[in-house]
Coordinates of C-alpha atoms and ligand atoms in Angstrom, one line a residue:
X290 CA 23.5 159.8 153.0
X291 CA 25.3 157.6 150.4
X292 CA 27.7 155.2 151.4
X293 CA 30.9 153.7 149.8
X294 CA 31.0 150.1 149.0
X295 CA 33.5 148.2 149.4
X296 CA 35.8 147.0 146.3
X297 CA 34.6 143.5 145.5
X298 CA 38.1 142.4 145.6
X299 CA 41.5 143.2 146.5
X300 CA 43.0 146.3 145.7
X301 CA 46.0 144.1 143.8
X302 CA 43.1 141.6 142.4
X303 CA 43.6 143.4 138.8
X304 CA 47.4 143.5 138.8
X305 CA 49.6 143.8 136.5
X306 CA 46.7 145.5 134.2
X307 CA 45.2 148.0 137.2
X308 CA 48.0 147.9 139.9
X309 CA 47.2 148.2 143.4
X310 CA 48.2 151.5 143.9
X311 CA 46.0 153.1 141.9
X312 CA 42.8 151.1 142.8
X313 CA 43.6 151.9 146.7
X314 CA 43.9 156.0 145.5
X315 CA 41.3 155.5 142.9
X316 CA 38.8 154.5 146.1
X317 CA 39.4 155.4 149.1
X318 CA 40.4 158.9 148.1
X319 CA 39.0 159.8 144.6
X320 CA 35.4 157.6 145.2
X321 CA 35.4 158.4 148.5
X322 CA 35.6 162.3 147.6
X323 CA 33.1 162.2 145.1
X324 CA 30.7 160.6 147.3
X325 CA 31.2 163.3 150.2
X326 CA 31.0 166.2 148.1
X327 CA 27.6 164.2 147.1
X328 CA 26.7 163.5 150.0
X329 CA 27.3 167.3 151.2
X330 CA 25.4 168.9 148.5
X331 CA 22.7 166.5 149.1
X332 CA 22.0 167.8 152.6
X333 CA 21.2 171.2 151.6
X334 CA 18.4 169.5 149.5
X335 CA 16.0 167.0 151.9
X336 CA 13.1 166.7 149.9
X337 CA 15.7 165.2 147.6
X338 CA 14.7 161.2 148.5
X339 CA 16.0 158.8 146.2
X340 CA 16.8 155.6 147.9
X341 CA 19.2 154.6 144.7
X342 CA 21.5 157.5 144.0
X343 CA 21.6 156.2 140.4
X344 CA 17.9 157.9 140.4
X345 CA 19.6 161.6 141.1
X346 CA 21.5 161.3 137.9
X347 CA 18.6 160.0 135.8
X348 CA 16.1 163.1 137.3
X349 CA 18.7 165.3 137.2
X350 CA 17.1 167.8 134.7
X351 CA 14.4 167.8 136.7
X352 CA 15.3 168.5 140.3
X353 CA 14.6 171.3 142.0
X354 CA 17.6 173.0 143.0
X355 CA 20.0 176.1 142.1
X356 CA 21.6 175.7 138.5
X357 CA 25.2 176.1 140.2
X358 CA 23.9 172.7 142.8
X359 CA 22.5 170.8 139.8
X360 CA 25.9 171.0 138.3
X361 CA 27.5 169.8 141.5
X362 CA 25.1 167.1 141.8
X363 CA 25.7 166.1 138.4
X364 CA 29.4 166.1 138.5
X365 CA 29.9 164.7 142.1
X366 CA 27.1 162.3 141.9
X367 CA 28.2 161.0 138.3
X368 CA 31.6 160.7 140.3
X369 CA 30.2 158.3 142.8
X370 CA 27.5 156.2 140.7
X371 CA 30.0 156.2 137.2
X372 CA 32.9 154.3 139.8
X373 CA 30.1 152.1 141.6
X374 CA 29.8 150.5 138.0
X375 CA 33.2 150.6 137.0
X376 CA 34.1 148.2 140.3
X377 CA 31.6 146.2 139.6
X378 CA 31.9 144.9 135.9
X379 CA 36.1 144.3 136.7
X380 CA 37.3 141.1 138.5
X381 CA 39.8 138.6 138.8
X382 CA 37.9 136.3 137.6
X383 CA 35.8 136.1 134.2
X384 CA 32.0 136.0 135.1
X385 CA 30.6 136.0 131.7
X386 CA 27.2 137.4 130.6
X387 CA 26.0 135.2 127.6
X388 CA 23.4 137.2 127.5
X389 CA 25.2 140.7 126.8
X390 CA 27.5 138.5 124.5
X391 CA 24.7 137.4 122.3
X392 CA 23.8 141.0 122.1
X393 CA 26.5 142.5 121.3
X394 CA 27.2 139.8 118.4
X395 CA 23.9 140.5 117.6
X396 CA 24.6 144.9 117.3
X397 CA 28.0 145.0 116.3
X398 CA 28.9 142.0 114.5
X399 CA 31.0 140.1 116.2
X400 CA 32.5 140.7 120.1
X401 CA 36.2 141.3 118.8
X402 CA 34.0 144.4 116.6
X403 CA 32.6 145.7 119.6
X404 CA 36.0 145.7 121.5
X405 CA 37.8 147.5 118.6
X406 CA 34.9 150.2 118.4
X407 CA 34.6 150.6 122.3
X408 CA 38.7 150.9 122.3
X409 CA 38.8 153.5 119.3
X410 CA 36.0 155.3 121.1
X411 CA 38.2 155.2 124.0
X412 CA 41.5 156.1 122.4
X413 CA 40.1 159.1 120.3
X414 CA 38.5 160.7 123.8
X415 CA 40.2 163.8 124.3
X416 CA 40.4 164.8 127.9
X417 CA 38.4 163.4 131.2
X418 CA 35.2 161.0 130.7
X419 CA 34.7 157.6 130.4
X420 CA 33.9 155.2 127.6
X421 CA 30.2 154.0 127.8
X422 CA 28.2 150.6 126.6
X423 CA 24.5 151.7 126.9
X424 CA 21.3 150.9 126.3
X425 CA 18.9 153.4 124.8
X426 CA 15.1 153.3 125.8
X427 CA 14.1 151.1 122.5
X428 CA 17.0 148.7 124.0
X429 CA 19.5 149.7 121.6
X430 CA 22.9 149.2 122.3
X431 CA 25.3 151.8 122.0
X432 CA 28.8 152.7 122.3
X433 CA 30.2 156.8 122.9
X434 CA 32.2 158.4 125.6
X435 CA 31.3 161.4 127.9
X436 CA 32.9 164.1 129.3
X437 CA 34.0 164.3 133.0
X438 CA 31.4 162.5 135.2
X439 CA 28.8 162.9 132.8
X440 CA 26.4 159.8 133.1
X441 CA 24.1 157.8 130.4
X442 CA 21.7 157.8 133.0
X443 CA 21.2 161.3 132.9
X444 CA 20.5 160.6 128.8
X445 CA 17.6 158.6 129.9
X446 CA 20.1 155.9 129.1
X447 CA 21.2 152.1 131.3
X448 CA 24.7 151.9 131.4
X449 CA 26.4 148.2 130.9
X450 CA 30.0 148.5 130.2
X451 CA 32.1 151.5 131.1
X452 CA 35.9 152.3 130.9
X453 CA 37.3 155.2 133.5
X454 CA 39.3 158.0 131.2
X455 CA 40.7 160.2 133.2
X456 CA 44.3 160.3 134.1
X457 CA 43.7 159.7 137.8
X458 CA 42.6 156.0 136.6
X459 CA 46.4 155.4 135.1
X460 CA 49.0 157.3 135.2
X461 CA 50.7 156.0 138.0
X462 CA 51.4 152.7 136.2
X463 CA 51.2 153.9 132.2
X464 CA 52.1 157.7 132.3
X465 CA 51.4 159.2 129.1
X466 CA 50.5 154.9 127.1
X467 CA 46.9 155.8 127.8
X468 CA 46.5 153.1 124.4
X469 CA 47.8 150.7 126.5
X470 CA 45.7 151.2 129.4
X471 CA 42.8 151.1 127.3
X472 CA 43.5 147.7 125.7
X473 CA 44.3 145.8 129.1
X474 CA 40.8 147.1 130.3
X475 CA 39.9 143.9 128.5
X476 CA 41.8 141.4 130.7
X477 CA 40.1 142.7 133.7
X478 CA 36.7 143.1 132.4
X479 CA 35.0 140.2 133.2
X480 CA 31.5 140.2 131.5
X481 CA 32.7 139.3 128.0
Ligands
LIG139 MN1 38.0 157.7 138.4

């Protein structure tokens, strides 16, 4: 059994860009049911160990369990691990990774060329996903989006950065100015 962390701050910590609405919803009820259904699925499947769920994404190809479950798992399981990250990398507070920042310069340029190729990805993503910073098994950085709950781990692939896509993550606040959302994810990311 997986367990939901708590939000490292307060649900109005990211206002005005993420009001505190949405991150109490986005939570305690979407999270939450993501990491039931999970945790559900999970029981009809013991010999299914992994003490980091992140590890039931990245195997995911490989588990042993009905193709209709593995899909489950995969959408359910992305649900949970994809908005354990997402929490994470936000904050009131900058908490800058010179590390990453060096990087990215290093990959894309410049960090205002990695934000405007991370926001077109973003913008041009039709439909549910999320908007990924990853890094490949040569330690390549890349930027792409995903459909639904689909996960870079399951690509063999370490997720840094990611933006939440669907409308659930939102509307309540910009309605159909998904652009805008998409730009103030910047304010409220604090790596970079
Ligand atoms: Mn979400």
């Amino acid at each position: 059994m997986y367990t939901l962390l708590k939000l490292p701050y307060s649900y109005d910590a990211l206002e005005p860009y993420i009001d505190a609405q949405t991150m109490q919803i986005h939570h305690d009820k979407h999270h939450q049911a993501y990491l039931d259904k999970f945790n559900t699925m999970l029981e009809k499947y013991p010999q299914i160990t992994c003490e980091n769920p992140d590890d039931v994404l990245r195997n995911i190809k490989d588990l042993s369990v009905d193709d209709a479950d593995r899909a489950f798992l995969k959408n359910n399981g992305g649900g949970f691990v994809n908005h354990n990250l997402f929490w994470q990398i936000m904050g009131p507070q900058k908490a800058t990774d010179a590390k990453l920042i060096e990087e990215l310069t290093q990959e894309f340029g410049s960090i205002d060329a990695f934000k405007k190729l991370f926001t077109d990805v973003s913008v041009k993503h039709f439909g549910s996903g999320w908007t990924w910073l990853a890094r490949d098994k040569n330690n390549k950085l890349k930027v792409y989006s995903l459909p639904n709950q689909d996960s870079p781990l399951s690509l063999d692939e370490t997720p840094i950065i990611t933006l939440d896509l669907w409308e659930h993550a939102y509307y309540l606040k910009y309605q159909n100015r998904r652009p805008e959302y998409i730009d103030n994810f910047w304010n409220v990311l604090k790596l970079i």
